[in-house]
Amino acid sequence: MRYVSTRGGAAPVGLSAAIAAGLAPDGGLYVPERMPRIGAPPHSGYLAGTALRMLEPFFEGDPLAPELPAICAEAFAYPTPRRELRIDGAHLLELFHGPTAAFKDFGARFLAACLGRLRREAERPLTILVATSGDTGAAVGAAFDGMPGVRVAILYPDKRVSPRQAHQLGSFGDNVRALRVAGSFDDCQRLVKGALADTALQEDVAMSSANSISVGRLLPQMAYFGHASLHAEGRMNTIVPTGNLGNAVACLWARAIGLPIGDVIFACNANETLPEFFAGMPYRPRDAIPTIANAMDVGAPSNFERLVHLYGGEEATRRAGHAESVDDAEIRATIRRYAASDGEVFCPHTATGIRLFERRRLAGDRREWTVAATAHPAKFDTIVEPLVGRRVDVPEALETMLAREASAEPMAADARLFAEWLRAW
Ligand SMILES: *Cc1c(COP(=O)(O)O)cnc(C)c1O
């Protein structure tokens, strides 16, 4: 399988090269040259088994192909239970049982397993750049923590991540450094994209990306949607809390290769770029506005290019999905209501999906829906606990991370200063 740029201005490359590069040289994102049709793999009790079957065609012909079973075993070491809520027909797909309690652990661990193998013979250290609105950075930091030959620079918007997220981001060993950027998530993303596209800087510092712009993070995210769909009744209609469109595109890729996934809708917070687009308005990227579902505070979703590429144009894309906004007041009300009526506690991101499910029901849609639960509520204790009126238990892995010391360095939203910092590391 070869990988091409969404912008069509770069030579096709193999998977290893696409993973190592992060961004394509023309500034586009790598996508598979064609979507393989695998149909539904036989039911497998194990996520790692389904992942292997789904990902094999994407690794065909690549030096990493013989390693894929081991890579899957390392990345998919945690279950993703799908369970029925007491509300009629809603299922929750729990993606938060990894070390940093959010779905991003899967992509980050998969990417780390790939890059670790690709770097074995390299002389220069590889510097991974990651812009994060909170959860990506922690997952990537945890996945690469202590890995020889690889360094990680995490950029996050200062004061716009939860205290526990900030603590996690600064809690890793010497090869993982956290930068708190004076600006928004989009500023962080611009710094990363700018550095990766800076050819002079690339000559001094070997860099790659670990954002969902890396195809090595997106591919594995197909696996849990595919796996869950094999255990659903009929086609699995899915609601995906969405920011940068990584998880949502992965879900649509899983559908495109033949997994039994039905309708897919994107739950957004008050950042309305995607809801407007799907309502028929022109695509208009903009700065993000801060919300309490901060990992979805994205005004210019970078995977939008992949989405449009998959369907071959904006009109066709509008027919393939649907997006709606849920504002902070509704997120709060949803969390409060379920805790009171059902004893279920959702993180603010998951709550956007739950709210969309409710809107479906109110509109008379009686079908079964699966909502992706993207993070554990304990990660957002300062928001969730006052709403539900009690302490939320902290998963053990998260507890361990929070017990470590943490620190972060300040950084201006300035490409030149960031390049200087990278050269000096
Ligand atoms: C990253 C994240 C999202 C958004 O996922 P995208 O792939 O960026 O669309 C939603 N919820 C949580 C908890 C996240 O960490």
Short mmCIF file of C-alpha atoms and ligand atoms in Angstrom, two decimals:
data_model
loop_
_atom_site.label_atom_id
_atom_site.label_comp_id
_atom_site.label_asym_id
_atom_site.label_seq_id
_atom_site.Cartn_x
_atom_site.Cartn_y
_atom_site.Cartn_z
CA MET A 1 0.00 0.00 0.00
CA ARG A 2 1.26 3.44 -0.89
CA TYR A 3 0.29 6.75 0.71
CA VAL A 4 -0.47 9.98 -1.12
CA SER A 5 -0.91 13.56 0.04
CA THR A 6 -4.43 15.01 0.37
CA ARG A 7 -3.14 17.96 -1.66
CA GLY A 8 -1.84 15.80 -4.49
CA GLY A 9 1.51 17.60 -4.70
CA ALA A 10 3.84 15.01 -3.21
CA ALA A 11 5.20 11.71 -4.52
CA PRO A 12 3.50 8.58 -3.14
CA VAL A 13 5.49 6.92 -0.33
CA GLY A 14 5.40 3.70 1.65
CA LEU A 15 3.82 3.52 5.10
CA SER A 16 7.10 3.73 7.04
CA ALA A 17 8.07 6.91 5.18
CA ALA A 18 4.61 8.41 5.72
CA ILE A 19 4.79 7.63 9.44
CA ALA A 20 8.32 8.99 9.78
CA ALA A 21 7.45 12.22 7.93
CA GLY A 22 4.20 13.10 9.72
CA LEU A 23 3.17 15.82 7.27
CA ALA A 24 3.57 15.38 3.48
CA PRO A 25 6.13 17.75 1.86
CA ASP A 26 3.36 19.73 0.10
CA GLY A 27 1.75 20.49 3.46
CA GLY A 28 -1.02 17.92 2.97
CA LEU A 29 -1.82 14.84 5.03
CA TYR A 30 -0.95 11.31 4.01
CA VAL A 31 -3.84 9.02 3.15
CA PRO A 32 -3.88 5.49 1.70
CA GLU A 33 -3.75 5.57 -2.10
CA ARG A 34 -6.96 3.53 -2.14
CA MET A 35 -9.19 2.09 0.53
CA PRO A 36 -8.79 -1.69 0.65
CA ARG A 37 -12.05 -3.64 0.91
CA ILE A 38 -11.64 -6.22 3.60
CA GLY A 39 -15.28 -6.84 4.43
CA ALA A 40 -16.13 -7.72 7.99
CA PRO A 41 -13.43 -9.84 9.62
CA PRO A 42 -14.71 -12.87 11.53
CA HIS A 43 -15.68 -12.09 15.11
CA SER A 44 -12.67 -12.00 17.31
CA GLY A 45 -12.85 -11.82 21.05
CA TYR A 46 -9.73 -9.71 21.10
CA LEU A 47 -9.33 -6.14 20.00
CA ALA A 48 -5.71 -6.84 18.99
CA GLY A 49 -6.91 -9.67 16.72
CA THR A 50 -9.48 -7.50 14.95
CA ALA A 51 -6.90 -4.71 14.68
CA LEU A 52 -4.45 -7.05 12.98
CA ARG A 53 -7.01 -8.20 10.42
CA MET A 54 -8.11 -4.64 9.68
CA LEU A 55 -4.63 -3.15 9.45
CA GLU A 56 -2.82 -5.84 7.44
CA PRO A 57 -3.71 -4.39 4.01
CA PHE A 58 -2.48 -0.97 5.10
CA PHE A 59 0.94 -2.45 5.94
CA GLU A 60 1.26 -4.55 2.80
CA GLY A 61 4.72 -4.30 1.24
CA ASP A 62 6.13 -2.21 4.08
CA PRO A 63 9.18 -3.23 6.15
CA LEU A 64 6.97 -2.91 9.25
CA ALA A 65 4.51 -5.54 7.97
CA PRO A 66 6.18 -8.54 9.69
CA GLU A 67 6.12 -6.57 12.95
CA LEU A 68 2.40 -5.78 12.79
CA PRO A 69 1.25 -8.58 15.12
CA ALA A 70 3.69 -7.39 17.80
CA ILE A 71 2.77 -3.75 17.23
CA CYS A 72 -0.93 -4.58 17.63
CA ALA A 73 -0.25 -6.57 20.78
CA GLU A 74 1.60 -3.60 22.30
CA ALA A 75 -0.91 -0.94 21.25
CA PHE A 76 -4.15 -2.80 21.92
CA ALA A 77 -3.32 -4.10 25.37
CA TYR A 78 -6.45 -2.55 26.93
CA PRO A 79 -10.07 -3.52 26.38
CA THR A 80 -12.69 -1.19 24.86
CA PRO A 81 -15.92 -2.47 26.39
CA ARG A 82 -19.20 -1.57 24.71
CA ARG A 83 -22.05 -1.63 27.16
CA GLU A 84 -25.70 -0.70 27.17
CA LEU A 85 -26.79 2.28 29.22
CA ARG A 86 -30.09 2.20 30.97
CA ILE A 87 -31.39 4.78 28.55
CA ASP A 88 -33.14 3.00 25.76
CA GLY A 89 -30.86 1.76 23.00
CA ALA A 90 -27.78 3.82 23.84
CA HIS A 91 -24.49 2.00 24.05
CA LEU A 92 -21.31 3.44 25.42
CA LEU A 93 -18.02 2.44 23.77
CA GLU A 94 -15.48 2.99 26.53
CA LEU A 95 -12.19 4.06 25.01
CA PHE A 96 -10.57 5.29 28.21
CA HIS A 97 -8.99 2.24 29.84
CA GLY A 98 -5.43 3.07 28.77
CA PRO A 99 -2.64 4.68 30.85
CA THR A 100 -3.82 8.29 30.42
CA ALA A 101 -7.56 7.53 30.50
CA ALA A 102 -8.49 8.81 27.01
CA PHE A 103 -8.85 7.11 23.60
CA LYS A 104 -5.68 8.77 22.40
CA ASP A 105 -3.60 6.14 24.21
CA PHE A 106 -4.33 3.69 21.39
CA GLY A 107 -3.05 5.86 18.56
CA ALA A 108 -0.09 7.11 20.58
CA ARG A 109 1.01 3.64 21.65
CA PHE A 110 0.62 2.32 18.11
CA LEU A 111 2.66 5.18 16.68
CA ALA A 112 5.33 4.69 19.36
CA ALA A 113 5.52 0.98 18.59
CA CYS A 114 6.02 1.80 14.88
CA LEU A 115 8.49 4.65 15.34
CA GLY A 116 10.49 2.75 17.95
CA ARG A 117 11.08 0.05 15.34
CA LEU A 118 11.83 2.51 12.54
CA ARG A 119 14.39 4.35 14.69
CA ARG A 120 16.46 1.35 15.69
CA GLU A 121 19.25 2.04 13.23
CA ALA A 122 19.10 5.83 13.14
CA GLU A 123 21.92 7.95 14.51
CA ARG A 124 20.28 11.31 15.15
CA PRO A 125 17.59 11.48 17.81
CA LEU A 126 14.11 11.95 16.41
CA THR A 127 12.11 14.81 17.90
CA ILE A 128 8.36 14.26 17.97
CA LEU A 129 6.29 17.43 18.02
CA VAL A 130 2.83 17.28 19.44
CA ALA A 131 0.28 20.06 19.76
CA THR A 132 -2.37 19.19 22.28
CA SER A 133 -5.57 20.59 23.67
CA GLY A 134 -4.94 18.26 26.59
CA ASP A 135 -5.23 14.53 25.99
CA THR A 136 -2.98 13.91 22.98
CA GLY A 137 0.10 15.23 24.73
CA ALA A 138 -0.34 13.01 27.74
CA ALA A 139 -0.95 9.92 25.62
CA VAL A 140 2.07 10.62 23.42
CA GLY A 141 4.26 11.49 26.41
CA ALA A 142 3.29 8.25 28.13
CA ALA A 143 3.83 6.19 24.97
CA PHE A 144 7.37 7.54 24.37
CA ASP A 145 8.44 8.10 27.98
CA GLY A 146 12.01 6.79 28.32
CA MET A 147 12.24 5.48 24.75
CA PRO A 148 15.89 5.73 23.56
CA GLY A 149 16.58 7.82 20.44
CA VAL A 150 13.25 9.66 20.59
CA ARG A 151 12.43 12.99 22.22
CA VAL A 152 8.99 14.55 22.55
CA ALA A 153 8.06 18.24 22.70
CA ILE A 154 4.49 18.73 23.92
CA LEU A 155 2.87 22.11 23.16
CA TYR A 156 -0.33 22.99 24.98
CA PRO A 157 -2.36 26.19 25.40
CA ASP A 158 -1.47 27.65 28.77
CA LYS A 159 -4.38 27.71 31.25
CA ARG A 160 -6.75 26.00 28.82
CA VAL A 161 -6.23 22.43 29.97
CA SER A 162 -7.60 20.94 33.17
CA PRO A 163 -5.27 20.94 36.20
CA ARG A 164 -4.98 17.15 36.01
CA GLN A 165 -4.24 17.31 32.29
CA ALA A 166 -1.52 19.93 32.91
CA HIS A 167 -0.05 17.77 35.63
CA GLN A 168 0.08 14.72 33.37
CA LEU A 169 1.71 16.68 30.54
CA GLY A 170 4.61 17.79 32.69
CA SER A 171 5.13 14.53 34.53
CA PHE A 172 7.35 12.57 32.16
CA GLY A 173 11.08 11.78 32.07
CA ASP A 174 13.91 13.80 30.48
CA ASN A 175 13.11 12.86 26.88
CA VAL A 176 9.61 14.40 27.13
CA ARG A 177 9.34 18.18 27.65
CA ALA A 178 6.14 20.19 28.04
CA LEU A 179 5.76 23.75 26.68
CA ARG A 180 2.86 25.88 27.87
CA VAL A 181 2.15 28.19 24.95
CA ALA A 182 0.70 31.67 25.38
CA GLY A 183 -2.17 31.13 22.93
CA SER A 184 -4.85 28.70 21.77
CA PHE A 185 -4.65 25.10 20.61
CA ASP A 186 -4.70 26.35 17.03
CA ASP A 187 -1.59 28.43 17.81
CA CYS A 188 0.11 25.28 19.10
CA GLN A 189 -0.90 23.42 15.97
CA ARG A 190 0.43 26.24 13.77
CA LEU A 191 3.80 26.11 15.57
CA VAL A 192 4.05 22.37 14.97
CA LYS A 193 3.00 22.52 11.33
CA GLY A 194 5.35 25.46 10.75
CA ALA A 195 8.33 23.69 12.27
CA LEU A 196 7.67 20.50 10.28
CA ALA A 197 7.41 22.48 7.04
CA ASP A 198 10.63 24.46 7.78
CA THR A 199 13.22 22.66 5.65
CA ALA A 200 16.19 24.51 7.18
CA LEU A 201 15.06 23.49 10.64
CA GLN A 202 14.51 19.88 9.48
CA GLU A 203 18.20 19.77 8.51
CA ASP A 204 19.25 20.67 12.04
CA VAL A 205 16.64 18.73 13.97
CA ALA A 206 15.08 15.47 12.74
CA MET A 207 11.40 15.99 13.44
CA SER A 208 8.16 14.14 13.12
CA SER A 209 4.65 14.67 14.34
CA ALA A 210 2.42 12.74 16.67
CA ASN A 211 -0.78 14.69 16.11
CA SER A 212 -3.63 12.98 14.40
CA ILE A 213 -2.06 14.40 11.25
CA SER A 214 0.23 11.35 11.54
CA VAL A 215 -1.27 8.46 9.62
CA GLY A 216 0.38 6.18 12.18
CA ARG A 217 -2.06 7.45 14.79
CA LEU A 218 -5.13 7.48 12.64
CA LEU A 219 -4.95 3.94 11.25
CA PRO A 220 -5.10 2.17 14.64
CA GLN A 221 -8.12 4.23 15.67
CA MET A 222 -10.14 2.33 13.07
CA ALA A 223 -9.70 -0.83 15.09
CA TYR A 224 -11.91 -0.17 18.10
CA PHE A 225 -14.79 1.06 15.97
CA GLY A 226 -14.44 -1.97 13.74
CA HIS A 227 -14.18 -4.34 16.67
CA ALA A 228 -17.23 -2.87 18.39
CA SER A 229 -19.27 -2.97 15.18
CA LEU A 230 -18.72 -6.72 14.95
CA HIS A 231 -20.46 -7.11 18.27
CA ALA A 232 -23.35 -4.74 17.59
CA GLU A 233 -26.74 -5.82 16.31
CA GLY A 234 -26.93 -4.82 12.67
CA ARG A 235 -24.91 -1.87 11.52
CA MET A 236 -23.45 0.16 14.36
CA ASN A 237 -24.72 3.75 14.21
CA THR A 238 -22.06 5.79 15.91
CA ILE A 239 -21.79 9.18 17.59
CA VAL A 240 -18.24 10.49 17.83
CA PRO A 241 -17.29 13.46 20.04
CA THR A 242 -15.17 15.44 17.62
CA GLY A 243 -12.49 18.11 17.59
CA ASN A 244 -9.70 17.57 15.10
CA LEU A 245 -11.72 14.87 13.31
CA GLY A 246 -9.14 12.15 13.97
CA ASN A 247 -11.43 9.67 15.68
CA ALA A 248 -14.32 10.45 13.32
CA VAL A 249 -12.25 9.97 10.16
CA ALA A 250 -10.90 6.70 11.58
CA CYS A 251 -14.48 5.54 12.13
CA LEU A 252 -15.39 6.45 8.54
CA TRP A 253 -12.29 4.68 7.23
CA ALA A 254 -13.39 1.55 9.12
CA ARG A 255 -16.78 1.86 7.42
CA ALA A 256 -15.11 2.44 4.05
CA ILE A 257 -13.13 -0.80 4.22
CA GLY A 258 -16.28 -2.76 4.93
CA LEU A 259 -16.89 -2.95 8.65
CA PRO A 260 -20.61 -2.93 9.59
CA ILE A 261 -20.80 0.69 10.69
CA GLY A 262 -23.99 2.61 9.86
CA ASP A 263 -24.61 6.32 10.25
CA VAL A 264 -21.82 8.34 11.81
CA ILE A 265 -22.49 11.71 13.40
CA PHE A 266 -20.01 14.14 14.90
CA ALA A 267 -20.74 15.73 18.25
CA CYS A 268 -18.98 19.10 18.51
CA ASN A 269 -18.82 21.59 21.34
CA ALA A 270 -19.53 25.29 20.78
CA ASN A 271 -16.87 25.38 18.05
CA GLU A 272 -19.17 25.35 15.05
CA THR A 273 -16.88 24.98 12.05
CA LEU A 274 -18.10 21.46 11.26
CA PRO A 275 -21.80 21.87 12.17
CA GLU A 276 -21.94 24.88 9.84
CA PHE A 277 -20.25 22.97 7.06
CA PHE A 278 -22.61 20.01 7.35
CA ALA A 279 -25.57 22.40 7.45
CA GLY A 280 -24.60 23.45 3.95
CA MET A 281 -22.52 26.53 4.63
CA PRO A 282 -19.01 26.97 3.20
CA TYR A 283 -16.13 25.48 5.17
CA ARG A 284 -14.77 28.34 7.24
CA PRO A 285 -11.87 27.47 9.58
CA ARG A 286 -11.36 29.96 12.40
CA ASP A 287 -9.78 30.33 15.83
CA ALA A 288 -11.04 27.98 18.50
CA ILE A 289 -13.15 29.19 21.39
CA PRO A 290 -12.56 27.69 24.82
CA THR A 291 -15.20 25.31 26.22
CA ILE A 292 -15.43 22.81 29.08
CA ALA A 293 -14.92 19.99 26.54
CA ASN A 294 -11.45 21.38 25.91
CA ALA A 295 -9.97 18.46 23.98
CA MET A 296 -12.47 19.40 21.27
CA ASP A 297 -11.63 23.12 21.19
CA VAL A 298 -10.68 23.19 17.54
CA GLY A 299 -11.72 25.78 14.99
CA ALA A 300 -9.67 24.44 12.08
CA PRO A 301 -9.87 20.63 12.25
CA SER A 302 -6.75 19.35 10.56
CA ASN A 303 -8.29 16.08 9.39
CA PHE A 304 -10.94 17.91 7.39
CA GLU A 305 -8.68 17.45 4.36
CA ARG A 306 -8.74 13.70 4.90
CA LEU A 307 -12.51 13.71 5.20
CA VAL A 308 -13.00 15.57 1.92
CA HIS A 309 -10.37 13.41 0.23
CA LEU A 310 -12.20 10.24 1.29
CA TYR A 311 -15.41 11.31 -0.44
CA GLY A 312 -13.81 13.19 -3.30
CA GLY A 313 -15.38 16.60 -2.67
CA GLU A 314 -17.29 18.80 -0.25
CA GLU A 315 -20.80 17.97 -1.50
CA ALA A 316 -20.22 14.23 -1.25
CA THR A 317 -18.72 14.75 2.20
CA ARG A 318 -21.85 16.55 3.38
CA ARG A 319 -23.89 13.50 2.38
CA ALA A 320 -21.59 11.11 4.27
CA GLY A 321 -21.87 12.59 7.76
CA HIS A 322 -23.59 15.03 10.02
CA ALA A 323 -22.38 17.32 12.80
CA GLU A 324 -24.08 19.22 15.61
CA SER A 325 -22.95 21.56 18.36
CA VAL A 326 -23.57 21.17 22.06
CA ASP A 327 -22.81 24.23 24.16
CA ASP A 328 -21.35 24.30 27.66
CA ALA A 329 -24.72 24.79 29.36
CA GLU A 330 -26.10 21.67 27.66
CA ILE A 331 -22.96 19.70 28.48
CA ARG A 332 -23.34 20.63 32.15
CA ALA A 333 -27.05 19.82 32.14
CA THR A 334 -26.42 16.44 30.51
CA ILE A 335 -23.74 15.46 33.04
CA ARG A 336 -25.93 16.56 35.94
CA ARG A 337 -29.04 14.81 34.69
CA TYR A 338 -27.48 11.40 34.08
CA ALA A 339 -25.63 11.41 37.37
CA ALA A 340 -28.90 12.13 39.16
CA SER A 341 -31.17 9.76 37.23
CA ASP A 342 -28.86 6.95 36.24
CA GLY A 343 -25.72 7.18 38.36
CA GLU A 344 -23.73 7.46 35.11
CA VAL A 345 -20.92 10.03 35.12
CA PHE A 346 -19.63 11.25 31.76
CA CYS A 347 -16.64 13.40 30.89
CA PRO A 348 -17.62 16.69 29.17
CA HIS A 349 -16.61 15.34 25.73
CA THR A 350 -18.60 12.16 26.07
CA ALA A 351 -21.53 14.26 27.29
CA THR A 352 -21.68 16.05 23.91
CA GLY A 353 -22.24 12.66 22.29
CA ILE A 354 -24.85 11.65 24.85
CA ARG A 355 -26.70 14.91 24.22
CA LEU A 356 -26.75 14.21 20.47
CA PHE A 357 -28.18 10.79 21.19
CA GLU A 358 -30.95 12.44 23.22
CA ARG A 359 -31.69 14.81 20.37
CA ARG A 360 -32.04 11.81 18.05
CA ARG A 361 -34.59 10.27 20.39
CA LEU A 362 -36.47 13.56 20.73
CA ALA A 363 -36.60 13.71 16.93
CA GLY A 364 -38.24 10.27 16.84
CA ASP A 365 -35.18 8.21 15.81
CA ARG A 366 -35.68 4.81 17.53
CA ARG A 367 -32.54 3.13 16.22
CA GLU A 368 -29.69 1.78 18.33
CA TRP A 369 -26.78 4.21 18.70
CA THR A 370 -23.28 3.78 20.10
CA VAL A 371 -21.62 6.80 21.68
CA ALA A 372 -17.82 6.84 21.87
CA ALA A 373 -16.81 7.61 25.47
CA THR A 374 -13.57 9.39 24.75
CA ALA A 375 -12.18 10.05 28.25
CA HIS A 376 -12.69 9.03 31.86
CA PRO A 377 -14.57 11.69 33.87
CA ALA A 378 -11.89 11.70 36.60
CA LYS A 379 -9.59 13.52 34.17
CA PHE A 380 -11.94 16.49 34.36
CA ASP A 381 -12.74 16.36 38.06
CA THR A 382 -12.83 20.14 38.51
CA ILE A 383 -15.70 20.35 36.02
CA VAL A 384 -17.50 17.10 36.69
CA GLU A 385 -17.42 16.77 40.48
CA PRO A 386 -19.30 20.02 41.26
CA LEU A 387 -21.98 18.96 38.76
CA VAL A 388 -22.52 15.48 40.14
CA GLY A 389 -22.01 16.47 43.77
CA ARG A 390 -19.56 13.74 44.67
CA ARG A 391 -16.01 12.55 44.14
CA VAL A 392 -15.29 10.61 40.96
CA ASP A 393 -13.00 7.62 41.51
CA VAL A 394 -9.63 7.97 39.79
CA PRO A 395 -8.47 4.98 37.72
CA GLU A 396 -5.24 3.46 39.03
CA ALA A 397 -3.03 4.35 36.05
CA LEU A 398 -4.08 7.98 36.26
CA GLU A 399 -3.45 8.01 40.00
CA THR A 400 0.13 6.82 39.45
CA MET A 401 0.79 9.59 36.94
CA LEU A 402 -0.68 12.27 39.19
CA ALA A 403 1.59 11.20 42.03
CA ARG A 404 4.71 12.18 40.05
CA GLU A 405 6.28 15.64 40.06
CA ALA A 406 5.42 17.88 37.10
CA SER A 407 6.81 20.97 35.37
CA ALA A 408 6.36 22.87 32.08
CA GLU A 409 8.30 25.64 30.32
CA PRO A 410 6.65 28.84 28.97
CA MET A 411 6.68 29.47 25.19
CA ALA A 412 5.39 32.36 23.06
CA ALA A 413 3.20 31.57 20.03
CA ASP A 414 6.10 32.54 17.79
CA ALA A 415 7.58 30.25 15.12
CA ARG A 416 11.06 31.79 15.33
CA LEU A 417 11.34 31.38 19.10
CA PHE A 418 10.07 27.83 18.88
CA ALA A 419 12.68 26.98 16.20
CA GLU A 420 15.40 28.44 18.44
CA TRP A 421 14.21 26.34 21.34
CA LEU A 422 14.29 23.20 19.20
CA ARG A 423 17.80 23.90 17.95
CA ALA A 424 19.03 24.47 21.48
CA TRP A 425 17.61 21.19 22.88
C1 LIG B 1 -9.03 14.38 21.41
C2 LIG B 1 -10.30 14.19 22.09
C3 LIG B 1 -11.52 14.34 21.40
C4 LIG B 1 -11.57 14.77 19.95
O1 LIG B 1 -11.02 13.82 19.10
P1 LIG B 1 -10.53 14.21 17.62
O2 LIG B 1 -9.91 12.98 17.10
O3 LIG B 1 -9.56 15.34 17.76
O4 LIG B 1 -11.74 14.63 16.87
C5 LIG B 1 -12.68 14.08 22.09
N1 LIG B 1 -12.66 13.73 23.39
C6 LIG B 1 -11.52 13.59 24.07
C7 LIG B 1 -11.58 13.21 25.50
C8 LIG B 1 -10.30 13.81 23.45
O5 LIG B 1 -9.17 13.67 24.14
#
